[in-house]
mmCIF file of C-alpha atoms and ligand atoms in Angstrom:
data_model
loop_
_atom_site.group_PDB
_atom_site.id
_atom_site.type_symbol
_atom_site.label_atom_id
_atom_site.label_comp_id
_atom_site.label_asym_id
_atom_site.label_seq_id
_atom_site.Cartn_x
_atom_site.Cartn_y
_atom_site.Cartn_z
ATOM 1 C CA UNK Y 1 -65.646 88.947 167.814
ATOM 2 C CA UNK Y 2 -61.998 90.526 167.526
ATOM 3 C CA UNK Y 3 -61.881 93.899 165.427
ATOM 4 C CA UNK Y 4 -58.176 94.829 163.902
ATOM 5 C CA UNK Y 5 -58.501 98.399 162.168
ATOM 6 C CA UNK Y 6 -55.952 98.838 158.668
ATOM 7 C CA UNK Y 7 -55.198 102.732 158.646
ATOM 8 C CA UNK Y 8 -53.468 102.473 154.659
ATOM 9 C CA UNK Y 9 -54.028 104.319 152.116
ATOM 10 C CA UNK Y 10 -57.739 102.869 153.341
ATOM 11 C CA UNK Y 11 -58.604 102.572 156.693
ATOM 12 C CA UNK Y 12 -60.828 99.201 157.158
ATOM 13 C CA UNK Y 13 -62.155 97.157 160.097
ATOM 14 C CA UNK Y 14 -60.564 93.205 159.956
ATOM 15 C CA UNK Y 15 -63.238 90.989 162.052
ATOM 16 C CA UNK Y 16 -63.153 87.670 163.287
ATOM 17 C CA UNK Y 17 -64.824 85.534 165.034
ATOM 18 C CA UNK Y 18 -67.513 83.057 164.494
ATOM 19 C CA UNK Y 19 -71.377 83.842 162.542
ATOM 20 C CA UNK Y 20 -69.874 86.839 160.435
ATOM 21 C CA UNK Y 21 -71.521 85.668 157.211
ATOM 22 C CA UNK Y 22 -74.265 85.687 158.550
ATOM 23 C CA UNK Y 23 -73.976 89.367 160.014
ATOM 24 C CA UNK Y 24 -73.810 90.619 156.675
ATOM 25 C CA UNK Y 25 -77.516 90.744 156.415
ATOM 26 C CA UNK Y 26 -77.249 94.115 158.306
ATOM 27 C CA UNK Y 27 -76.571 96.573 156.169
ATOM 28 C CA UNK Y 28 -72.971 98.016 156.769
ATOM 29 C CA UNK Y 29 -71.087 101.271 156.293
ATOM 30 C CA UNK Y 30 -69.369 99.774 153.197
ATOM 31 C CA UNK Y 31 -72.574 98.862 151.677
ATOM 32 C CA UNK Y 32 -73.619 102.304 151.376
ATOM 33 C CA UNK Y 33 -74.469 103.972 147.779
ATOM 34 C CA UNK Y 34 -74.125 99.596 146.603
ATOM 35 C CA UNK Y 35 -76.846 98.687 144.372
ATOM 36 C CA UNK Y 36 -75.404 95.374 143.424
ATOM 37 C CA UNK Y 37 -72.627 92.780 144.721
ATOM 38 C CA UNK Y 38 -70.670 90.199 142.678
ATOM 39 C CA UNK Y 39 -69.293 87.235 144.614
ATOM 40 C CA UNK Y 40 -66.505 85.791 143.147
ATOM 41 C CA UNK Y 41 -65.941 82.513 143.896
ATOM 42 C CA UNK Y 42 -64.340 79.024 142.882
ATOM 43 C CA UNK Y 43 -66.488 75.403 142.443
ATOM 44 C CA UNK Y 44 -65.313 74.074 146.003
ATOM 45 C CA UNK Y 45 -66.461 76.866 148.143
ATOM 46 C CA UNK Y 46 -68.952 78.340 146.507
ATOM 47 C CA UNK Y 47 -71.192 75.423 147.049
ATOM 48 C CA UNK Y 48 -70.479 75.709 150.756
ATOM 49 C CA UNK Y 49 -70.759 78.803 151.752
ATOM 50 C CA UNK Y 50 -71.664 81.341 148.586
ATOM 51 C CA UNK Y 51 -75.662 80.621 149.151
ATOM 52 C CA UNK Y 52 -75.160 81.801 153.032
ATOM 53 C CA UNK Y 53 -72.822 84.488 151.954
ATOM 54 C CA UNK Y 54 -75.630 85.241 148.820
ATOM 55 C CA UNK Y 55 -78.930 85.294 151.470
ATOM 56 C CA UNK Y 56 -77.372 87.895 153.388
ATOM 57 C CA UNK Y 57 -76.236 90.651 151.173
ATOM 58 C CA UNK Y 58 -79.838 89.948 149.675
ATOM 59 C CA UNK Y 59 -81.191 90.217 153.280
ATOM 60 C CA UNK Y 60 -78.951 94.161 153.283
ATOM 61 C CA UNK Y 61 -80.681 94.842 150.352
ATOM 62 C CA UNK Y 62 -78.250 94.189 147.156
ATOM 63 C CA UNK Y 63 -78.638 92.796 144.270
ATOM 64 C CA UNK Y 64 -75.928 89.518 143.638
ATOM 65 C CA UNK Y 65 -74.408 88.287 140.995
ATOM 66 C CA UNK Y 66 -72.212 84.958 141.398
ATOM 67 C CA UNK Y 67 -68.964 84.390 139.418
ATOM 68 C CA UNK Y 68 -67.841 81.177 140.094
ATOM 69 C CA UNK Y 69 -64.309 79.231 138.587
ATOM 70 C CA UNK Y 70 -62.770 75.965 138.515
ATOM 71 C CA UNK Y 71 -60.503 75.610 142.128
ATOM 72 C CA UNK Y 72 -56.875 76.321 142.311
ATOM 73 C CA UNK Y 73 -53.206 77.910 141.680
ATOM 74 C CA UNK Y 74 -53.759 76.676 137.950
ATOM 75 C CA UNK Y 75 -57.020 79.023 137.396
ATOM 76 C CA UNK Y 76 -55.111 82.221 138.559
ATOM 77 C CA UNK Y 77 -54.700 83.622 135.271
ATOM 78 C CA UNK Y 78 -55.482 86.196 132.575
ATOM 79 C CA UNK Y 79 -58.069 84.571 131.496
ATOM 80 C CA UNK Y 80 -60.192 83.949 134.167
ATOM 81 C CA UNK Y 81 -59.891 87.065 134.982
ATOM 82 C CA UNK Y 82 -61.059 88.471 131.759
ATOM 83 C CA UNK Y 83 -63.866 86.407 131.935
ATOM 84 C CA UNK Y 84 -64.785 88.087 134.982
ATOM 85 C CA UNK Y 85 -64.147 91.645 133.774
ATOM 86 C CA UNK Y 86 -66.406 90.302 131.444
ATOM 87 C CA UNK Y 87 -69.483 88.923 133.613
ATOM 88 C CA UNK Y 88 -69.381 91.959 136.038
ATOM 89 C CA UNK Y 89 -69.619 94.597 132.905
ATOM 90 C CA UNK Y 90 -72.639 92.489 131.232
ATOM 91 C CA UNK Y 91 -74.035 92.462 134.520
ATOM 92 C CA UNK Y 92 -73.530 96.128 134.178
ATOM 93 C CA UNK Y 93 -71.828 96.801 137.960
ATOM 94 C CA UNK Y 94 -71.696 100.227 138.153
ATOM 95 C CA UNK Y 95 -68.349 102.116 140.475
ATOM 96 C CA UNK Y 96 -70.549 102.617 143.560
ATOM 97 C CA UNK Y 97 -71.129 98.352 143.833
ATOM 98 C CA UNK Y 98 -68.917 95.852 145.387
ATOM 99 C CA UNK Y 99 -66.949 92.439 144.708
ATOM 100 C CA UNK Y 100 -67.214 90.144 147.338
ATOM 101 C CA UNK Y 101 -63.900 87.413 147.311
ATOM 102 C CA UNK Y 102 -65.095 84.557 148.707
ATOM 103 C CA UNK Y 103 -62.523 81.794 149.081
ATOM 104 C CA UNK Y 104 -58.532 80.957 149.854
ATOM 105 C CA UNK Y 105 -55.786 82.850 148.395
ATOM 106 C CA UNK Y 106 -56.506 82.279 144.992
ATOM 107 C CA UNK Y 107 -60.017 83.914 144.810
ATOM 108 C CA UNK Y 108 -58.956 87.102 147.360
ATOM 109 C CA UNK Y 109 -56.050 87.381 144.909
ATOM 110 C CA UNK Y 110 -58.223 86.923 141.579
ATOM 111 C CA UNK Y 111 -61.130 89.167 142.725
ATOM 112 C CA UNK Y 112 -59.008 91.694 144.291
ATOM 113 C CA UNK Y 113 -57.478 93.032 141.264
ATOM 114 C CA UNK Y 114 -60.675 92.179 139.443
ATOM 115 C CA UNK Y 115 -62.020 94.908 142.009
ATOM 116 C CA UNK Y 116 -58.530 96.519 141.693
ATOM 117 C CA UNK Y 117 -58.639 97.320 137.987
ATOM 118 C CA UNK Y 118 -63.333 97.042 136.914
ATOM 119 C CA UNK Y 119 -63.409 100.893 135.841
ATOM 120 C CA UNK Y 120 -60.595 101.955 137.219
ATOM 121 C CA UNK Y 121 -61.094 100.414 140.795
ATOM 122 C CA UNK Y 122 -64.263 99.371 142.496
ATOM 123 C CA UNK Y 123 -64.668 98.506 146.406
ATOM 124 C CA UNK Y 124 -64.338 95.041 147.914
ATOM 125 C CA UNK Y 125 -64.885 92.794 150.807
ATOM 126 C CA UNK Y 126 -62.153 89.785 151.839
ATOM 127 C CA UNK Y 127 -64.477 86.915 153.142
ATOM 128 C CA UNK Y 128 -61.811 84.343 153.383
ATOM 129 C CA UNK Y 129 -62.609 80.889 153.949
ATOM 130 C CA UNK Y 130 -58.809 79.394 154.725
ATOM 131 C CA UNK Y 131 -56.557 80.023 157.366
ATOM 132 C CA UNK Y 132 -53.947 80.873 154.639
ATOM 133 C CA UNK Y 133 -55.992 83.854 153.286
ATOM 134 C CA UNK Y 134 -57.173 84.524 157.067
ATOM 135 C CA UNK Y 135 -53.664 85.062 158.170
ATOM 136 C CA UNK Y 136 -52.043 87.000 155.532
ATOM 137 C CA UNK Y 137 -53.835 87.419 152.328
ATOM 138 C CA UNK Y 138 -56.745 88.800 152.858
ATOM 139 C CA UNK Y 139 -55.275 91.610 154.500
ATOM 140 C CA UNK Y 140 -53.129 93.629 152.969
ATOM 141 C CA UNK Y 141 -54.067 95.183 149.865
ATOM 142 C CA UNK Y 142 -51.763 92.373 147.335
ATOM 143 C CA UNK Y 143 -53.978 91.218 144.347
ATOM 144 C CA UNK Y 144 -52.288 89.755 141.340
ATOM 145 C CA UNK Y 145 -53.155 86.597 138.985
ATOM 146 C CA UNK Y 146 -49.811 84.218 137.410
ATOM 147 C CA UNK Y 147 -48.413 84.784 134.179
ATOM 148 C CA UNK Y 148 -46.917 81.884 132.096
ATOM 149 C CA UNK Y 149 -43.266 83.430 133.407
ATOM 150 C CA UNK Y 150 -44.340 83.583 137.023
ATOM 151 C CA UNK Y 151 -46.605 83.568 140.264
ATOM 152 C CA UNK Y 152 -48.376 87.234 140.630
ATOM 153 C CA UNK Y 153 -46.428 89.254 138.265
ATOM 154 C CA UNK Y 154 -49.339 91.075 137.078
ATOM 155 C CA UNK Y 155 -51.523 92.709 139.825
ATOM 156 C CA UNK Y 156 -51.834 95.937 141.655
ATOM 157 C CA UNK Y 157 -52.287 96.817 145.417
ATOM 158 C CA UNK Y 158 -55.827 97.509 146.324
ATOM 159 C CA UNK Y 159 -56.744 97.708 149.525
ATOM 160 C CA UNK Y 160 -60.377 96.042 150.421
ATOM 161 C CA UNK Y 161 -63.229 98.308 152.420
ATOM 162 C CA UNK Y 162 -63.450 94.963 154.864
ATOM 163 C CA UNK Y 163 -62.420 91.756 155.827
ATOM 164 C CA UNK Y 164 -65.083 89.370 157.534
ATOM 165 C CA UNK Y 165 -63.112 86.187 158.491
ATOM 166 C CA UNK Y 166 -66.265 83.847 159.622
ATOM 167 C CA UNK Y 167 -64.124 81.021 161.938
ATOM 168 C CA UNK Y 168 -66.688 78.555 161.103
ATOM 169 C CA UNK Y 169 -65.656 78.507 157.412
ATOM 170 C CA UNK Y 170 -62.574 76.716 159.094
ATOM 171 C CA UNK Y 171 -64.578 73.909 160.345
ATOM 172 C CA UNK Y 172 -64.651 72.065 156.632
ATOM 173 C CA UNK Y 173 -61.148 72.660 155.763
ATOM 174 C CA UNK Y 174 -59.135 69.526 154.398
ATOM 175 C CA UNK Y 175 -55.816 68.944 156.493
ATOM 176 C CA UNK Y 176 -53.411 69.586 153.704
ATOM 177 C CA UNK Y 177 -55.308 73.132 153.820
ATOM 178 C CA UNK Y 178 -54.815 73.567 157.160
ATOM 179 C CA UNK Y 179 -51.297 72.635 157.006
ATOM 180 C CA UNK Y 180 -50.811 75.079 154.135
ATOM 181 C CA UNK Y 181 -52.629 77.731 156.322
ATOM 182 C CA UNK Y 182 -49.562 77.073 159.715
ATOM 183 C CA UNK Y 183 -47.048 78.102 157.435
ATOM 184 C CA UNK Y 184 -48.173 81.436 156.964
ATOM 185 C CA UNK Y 185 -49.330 81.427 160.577
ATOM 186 C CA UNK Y 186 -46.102 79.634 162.216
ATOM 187 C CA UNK Y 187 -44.219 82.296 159.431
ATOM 188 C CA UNK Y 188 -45.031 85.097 161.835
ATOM 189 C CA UNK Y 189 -43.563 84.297 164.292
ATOM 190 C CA UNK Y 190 -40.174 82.797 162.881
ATOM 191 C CA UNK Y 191 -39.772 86.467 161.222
ATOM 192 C CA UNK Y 192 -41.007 88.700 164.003
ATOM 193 C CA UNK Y 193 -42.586 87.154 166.766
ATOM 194 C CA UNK Y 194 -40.767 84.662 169.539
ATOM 195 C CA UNK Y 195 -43.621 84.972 171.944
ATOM 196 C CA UNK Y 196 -45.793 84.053 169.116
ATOM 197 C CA UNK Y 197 -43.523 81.197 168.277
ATOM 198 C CA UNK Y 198 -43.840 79.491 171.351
ATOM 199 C CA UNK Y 199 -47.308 79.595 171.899
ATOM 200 C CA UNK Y 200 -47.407 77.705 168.168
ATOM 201 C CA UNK Y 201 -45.306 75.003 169.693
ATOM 202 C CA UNK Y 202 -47.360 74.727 173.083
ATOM 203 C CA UNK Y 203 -50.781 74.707 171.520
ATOM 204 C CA UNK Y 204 -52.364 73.627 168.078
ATOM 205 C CA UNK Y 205 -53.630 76.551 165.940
ATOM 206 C CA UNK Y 206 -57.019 75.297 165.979
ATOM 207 C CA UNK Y 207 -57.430 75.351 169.426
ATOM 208 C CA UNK Y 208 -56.313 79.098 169.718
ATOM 209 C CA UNK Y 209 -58.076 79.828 166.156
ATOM 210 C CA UNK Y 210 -59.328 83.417 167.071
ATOM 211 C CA UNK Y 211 -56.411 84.720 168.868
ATOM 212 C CA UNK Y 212 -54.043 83.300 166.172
ATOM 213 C CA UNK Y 213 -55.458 84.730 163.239
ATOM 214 C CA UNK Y 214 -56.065 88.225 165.725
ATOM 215 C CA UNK Y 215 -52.176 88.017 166.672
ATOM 216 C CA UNK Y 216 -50.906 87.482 162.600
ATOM 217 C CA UNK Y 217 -53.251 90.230 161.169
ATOM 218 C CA UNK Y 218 -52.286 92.460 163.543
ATOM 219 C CA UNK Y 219 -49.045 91.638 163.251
ATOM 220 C CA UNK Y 220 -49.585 92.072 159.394
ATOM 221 C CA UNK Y 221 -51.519 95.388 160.020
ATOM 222 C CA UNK Y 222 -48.841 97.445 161.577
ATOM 223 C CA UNK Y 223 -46.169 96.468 158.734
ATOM 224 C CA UNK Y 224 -48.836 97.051 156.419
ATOM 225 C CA UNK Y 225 -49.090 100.539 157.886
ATOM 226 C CA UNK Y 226 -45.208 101.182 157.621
ATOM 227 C CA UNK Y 227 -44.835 99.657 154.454
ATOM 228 C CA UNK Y 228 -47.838 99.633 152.375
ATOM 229 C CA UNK Y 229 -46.000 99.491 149.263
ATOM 230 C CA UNK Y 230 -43.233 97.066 149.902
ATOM 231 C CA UNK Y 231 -40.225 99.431 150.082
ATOM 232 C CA UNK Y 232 -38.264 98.087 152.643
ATOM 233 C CA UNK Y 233 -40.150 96.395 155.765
ATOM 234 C CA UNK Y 234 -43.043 94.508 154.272
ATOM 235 C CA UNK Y 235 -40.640 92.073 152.605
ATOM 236 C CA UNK Y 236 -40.356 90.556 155.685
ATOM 237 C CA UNK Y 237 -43.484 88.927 155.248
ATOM 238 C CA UNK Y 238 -42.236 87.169 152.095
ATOM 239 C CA UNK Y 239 -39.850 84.891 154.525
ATOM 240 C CA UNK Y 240 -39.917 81.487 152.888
ATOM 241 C CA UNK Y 241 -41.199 82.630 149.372
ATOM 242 C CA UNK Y 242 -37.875 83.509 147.092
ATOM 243 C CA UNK Y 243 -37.616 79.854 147.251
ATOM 244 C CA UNK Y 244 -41.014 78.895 147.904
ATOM 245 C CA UNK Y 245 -42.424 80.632 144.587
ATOM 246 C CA UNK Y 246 -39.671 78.494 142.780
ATOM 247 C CA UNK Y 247 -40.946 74.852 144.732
ATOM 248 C CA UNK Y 248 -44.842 75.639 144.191
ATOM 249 C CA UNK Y 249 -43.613 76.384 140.577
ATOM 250 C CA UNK Y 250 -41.693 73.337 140.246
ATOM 251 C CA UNK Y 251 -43.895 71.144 141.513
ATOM 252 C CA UNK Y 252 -46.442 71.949 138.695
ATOM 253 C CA UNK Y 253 -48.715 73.512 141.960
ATOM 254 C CA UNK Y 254 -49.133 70.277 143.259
ATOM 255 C CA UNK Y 255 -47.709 71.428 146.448
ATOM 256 C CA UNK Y 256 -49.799 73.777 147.884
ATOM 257 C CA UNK Y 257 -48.450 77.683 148.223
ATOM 258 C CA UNK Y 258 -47.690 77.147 152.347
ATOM 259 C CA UNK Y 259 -46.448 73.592 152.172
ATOM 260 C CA UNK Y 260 -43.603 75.491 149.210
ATOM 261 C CA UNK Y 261 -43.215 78.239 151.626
ATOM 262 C CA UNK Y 262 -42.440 75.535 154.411
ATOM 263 C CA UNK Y 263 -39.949 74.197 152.278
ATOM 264 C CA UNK Y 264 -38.961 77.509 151.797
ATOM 265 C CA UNK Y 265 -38.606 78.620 155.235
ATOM 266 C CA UNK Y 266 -36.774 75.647 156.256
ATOM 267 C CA UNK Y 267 -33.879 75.828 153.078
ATOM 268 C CA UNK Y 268 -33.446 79.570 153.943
ATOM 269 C CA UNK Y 269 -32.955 78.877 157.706
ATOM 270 C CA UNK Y 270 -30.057 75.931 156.960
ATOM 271 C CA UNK Y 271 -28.338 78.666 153.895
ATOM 272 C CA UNK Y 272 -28.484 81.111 156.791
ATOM 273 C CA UNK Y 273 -26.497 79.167 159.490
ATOM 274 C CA UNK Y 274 -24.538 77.655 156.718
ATOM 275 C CA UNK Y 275 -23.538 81.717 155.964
ATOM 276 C CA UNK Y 276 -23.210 82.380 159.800
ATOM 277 C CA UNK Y 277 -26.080 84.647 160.267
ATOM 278 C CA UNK Y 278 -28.026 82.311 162.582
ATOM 279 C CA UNK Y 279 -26.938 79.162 164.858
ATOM 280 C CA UNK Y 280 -27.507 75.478 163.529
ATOM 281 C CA UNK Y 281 -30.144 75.534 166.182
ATOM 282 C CA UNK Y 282 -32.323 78.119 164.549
ATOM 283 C CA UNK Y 283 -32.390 76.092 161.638
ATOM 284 C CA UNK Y 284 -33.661 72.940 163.677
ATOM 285 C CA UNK Y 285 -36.026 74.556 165.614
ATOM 286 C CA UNK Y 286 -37.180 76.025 162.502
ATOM 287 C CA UNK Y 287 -37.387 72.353 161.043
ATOM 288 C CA UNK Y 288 -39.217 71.207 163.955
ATOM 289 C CA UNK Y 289 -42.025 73.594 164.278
ATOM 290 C CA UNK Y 290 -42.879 73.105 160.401
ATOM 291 C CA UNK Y 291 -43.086 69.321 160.413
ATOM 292 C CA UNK Y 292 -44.954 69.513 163.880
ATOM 293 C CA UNK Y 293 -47.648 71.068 161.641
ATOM 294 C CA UNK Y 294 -47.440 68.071 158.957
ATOM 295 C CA UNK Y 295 -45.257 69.966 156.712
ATOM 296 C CA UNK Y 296 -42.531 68.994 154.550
ATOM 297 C CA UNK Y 297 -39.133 70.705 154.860
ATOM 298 C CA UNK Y 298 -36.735 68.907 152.375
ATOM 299 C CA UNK Y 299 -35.954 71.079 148.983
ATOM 300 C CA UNK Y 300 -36.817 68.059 146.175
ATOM 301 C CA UNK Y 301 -35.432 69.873 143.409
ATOM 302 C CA UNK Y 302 -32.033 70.771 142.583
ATOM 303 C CA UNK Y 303 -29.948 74.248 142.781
ATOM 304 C CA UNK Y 304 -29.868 74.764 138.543
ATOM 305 C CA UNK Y 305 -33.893 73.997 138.877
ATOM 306 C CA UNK Y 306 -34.495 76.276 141.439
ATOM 307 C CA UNK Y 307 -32.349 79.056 139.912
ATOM 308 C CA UNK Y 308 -33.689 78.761 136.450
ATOM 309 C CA UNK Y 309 -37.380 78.746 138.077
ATOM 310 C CA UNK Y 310 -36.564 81.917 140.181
ATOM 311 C CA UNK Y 311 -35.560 84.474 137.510
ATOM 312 C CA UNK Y 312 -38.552 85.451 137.064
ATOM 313 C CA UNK Y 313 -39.544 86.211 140.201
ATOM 314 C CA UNK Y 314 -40.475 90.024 141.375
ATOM 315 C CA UNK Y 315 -37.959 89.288 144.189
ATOM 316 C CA UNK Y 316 -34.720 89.604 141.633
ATOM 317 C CA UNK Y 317 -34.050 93.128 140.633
ATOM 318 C CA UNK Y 318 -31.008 94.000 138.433
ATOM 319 C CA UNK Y 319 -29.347 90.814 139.180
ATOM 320 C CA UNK Y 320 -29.525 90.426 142.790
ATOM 321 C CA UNK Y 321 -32.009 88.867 144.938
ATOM 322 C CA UNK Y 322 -33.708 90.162 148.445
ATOM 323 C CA UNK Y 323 -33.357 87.477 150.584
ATOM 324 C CA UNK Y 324 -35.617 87.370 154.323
ATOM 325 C CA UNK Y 325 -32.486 85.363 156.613
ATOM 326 C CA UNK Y 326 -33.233 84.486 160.182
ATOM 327 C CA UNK Y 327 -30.721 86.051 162.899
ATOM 328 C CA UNK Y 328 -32.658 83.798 165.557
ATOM 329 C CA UNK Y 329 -36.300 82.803 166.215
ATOM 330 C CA UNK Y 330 -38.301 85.525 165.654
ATOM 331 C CA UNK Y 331 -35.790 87.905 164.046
ATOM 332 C CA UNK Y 332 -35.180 88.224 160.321
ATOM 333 C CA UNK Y 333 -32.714 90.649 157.915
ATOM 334 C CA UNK Y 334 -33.731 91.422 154.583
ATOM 335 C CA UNK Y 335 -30.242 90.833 152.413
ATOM 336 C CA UNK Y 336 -29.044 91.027 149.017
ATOM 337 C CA UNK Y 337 -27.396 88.436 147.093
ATOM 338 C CA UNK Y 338 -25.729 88.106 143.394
ATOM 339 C CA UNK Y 339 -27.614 85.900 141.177
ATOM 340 C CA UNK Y 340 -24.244 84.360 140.539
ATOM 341 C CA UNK Y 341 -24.162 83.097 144.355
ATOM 342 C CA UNK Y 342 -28.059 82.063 144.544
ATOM 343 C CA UNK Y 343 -26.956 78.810 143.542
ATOM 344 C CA UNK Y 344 -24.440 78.551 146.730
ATOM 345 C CA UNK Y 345 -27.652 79.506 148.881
ATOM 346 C CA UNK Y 346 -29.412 76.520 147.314
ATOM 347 C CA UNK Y 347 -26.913 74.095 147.708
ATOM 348 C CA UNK Y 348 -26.576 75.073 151.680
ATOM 349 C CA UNK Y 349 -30.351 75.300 152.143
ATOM 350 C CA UNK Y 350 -30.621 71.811 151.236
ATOM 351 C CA UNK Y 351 -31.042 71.539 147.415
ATOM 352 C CA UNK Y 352 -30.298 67.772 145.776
HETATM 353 N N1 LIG D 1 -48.205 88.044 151.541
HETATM 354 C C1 LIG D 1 -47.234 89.018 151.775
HETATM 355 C C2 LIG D 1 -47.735 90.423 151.789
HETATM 356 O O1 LIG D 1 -48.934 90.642 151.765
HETATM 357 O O2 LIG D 1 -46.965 91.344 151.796
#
């Protein structure tokens, strides 16, 4: 097992490695004071993995309570998470119990500002259960659910007491999940990381799982710990997503949130050596290491589309955007650009 400690404005142990579920039946620091745990949970993990997840925190002596909603981007909203307000205060969860987010992005997001927000702010565990949420957003503190305008503009940052990223969750995921999940990883290490970089070209994520997710959450840890409240350096690790929030809108959410960010990363990268702040062959290498991972890196919609769909993103502020540009492999610049010139980005990046 690999142990990454978050000093924020919580400190909290990451782990990883393979049987943590099941570890849980030992009662741990975080359990302490706990009467009761709610697992929160959508309809295509839960059956997997919420009875294993369930049997242990009965084994450590709580009482559990399981929450679980229909899969996917779509079910990110207010009213899901009302209705989960709702089942933990009927179940009467009192401020010393826990949330446990069982699942992908979606449910750490969801039950994270659940936790974030049930009387004022409750503790909670990350147990994610795809590489996406194992890489980058289970750790971190980010919890939001979609409004009608937009992706996670209403939300708070809550940091959990643990993560417990069980590697043998990984062993069921579909391939379009995995693929979703080497964005975010191969992300890491087009923004900060060369050495990283390489190593995703020489050998497949899944045969380095532990190390991988080790190198991108500790990678994700020490911005974290600069930058807990995105002022300045954390927006780094929203490379790809100014125009990746805009494709996953788009495409209704039938693209999943890394295979947009792919698209995302790769638009960027051809805008930036289009603008002269990297070479053309930044751009391709970027290209290539996204589509050596299955993923697609053409922008299917056009520049007026994508601008229309990105005004309401958090990213513009007062009529500019913060754009993450690559300088090379493994180095990125945070820049700002007019909203009258985001179409001229599009149109480089690739837009029809
Ligand atoms: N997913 C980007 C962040 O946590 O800042």
């Amino acid at each position: 097992m690999k142990t990454v400690t978050v000093h924020a404005s919580k400190d909290y142990e990451i782990r990883i490695g393979s049987g943590l579920i099941g570890t849980l039946s030992s009662p741990q620091p975080v359990f302490d004071n706990a009467a009761s745990a709610a697992i929160i949970s959508d309809d295509i993990v839960f059956p997997l993995y919420g009875e294993a997840l369930q049997r242990a925190l009965e084994a450590a002596g709580l009482t559990v309570f399981s929450f679980v909603f229909p899969h996917g981007e779509k079910e990110k909203t207010l009213s899901t998470y009302a209705r989960a307000l709702n089942f933990l205060a009927e179940r009467r969860l009192s401020r010393k119990d826990l949330v446990f987010a069982l699942g992908g992005g979606v449910a750490g997001d969801l039950a994270g500002f659940v936790a974030a927000t049930y009387l004022r702010g409750i503790r909670y565990v990350q147990v994610p259960t795809t590489l996406l949420a194992a890489v980058d957003s289970s750790v971190g503190g980010k919890t939001a659910v979609d409004l009608e305008a937009g992706k996670n503009l209403a939300g708070a940052f809550h940091q959990p007491s643990l993560v417990v990223c069980d590697t043998d969750v990984f062993q069921t995921l579909p391939e379009e999940q995995w693929q979703s999940g080497a964005a975010e990883t191969v992300k890491y290490g087009l923004f900060g990381n060369a050495a990283f970089y390489r190593s995703l070209r020489e050998t497949p994520i899944r045969d380095q799982l532990e190390a991988v997710i080790g190198t991108a959450v500790t990678m994700k840890r020490d911005i974290v710990e600069r930058d807990e409240f995105e002022t300045g350096e954390r927006m780094l690790l929203n490379y790809g997503h100014t125009f990746g929030h805009a494709v996953e809108r788009l495409s209704g959410y039938t693209l999943l949130h890394g295979q947009a960010v792919a698209i995302g990363m790769a638009s960027i990268a051809r805008a930036a050596a289009a603008y002269g702040y990297c070479s053309r062959e930044t751009a391709l290498e970027t290209e290539d290491i996204l589509r050596r991972y299955g993923l697609p890196t053409e922008l299917p919609f056009t520049a007026s589309e994508m601008s229309e769909a990105m005004k309401s993103d958090k990213k513009a502020d007062g009529g500019m955007y913060r754009l993450i540009v690559p300088e090379a492999i493994g180095a990125c610049r945070i820049i700002s650009v007019p909203a009258g010139e985001i179409e001229g980005w599009l149109t480089a990046g690739g837009a029809k």
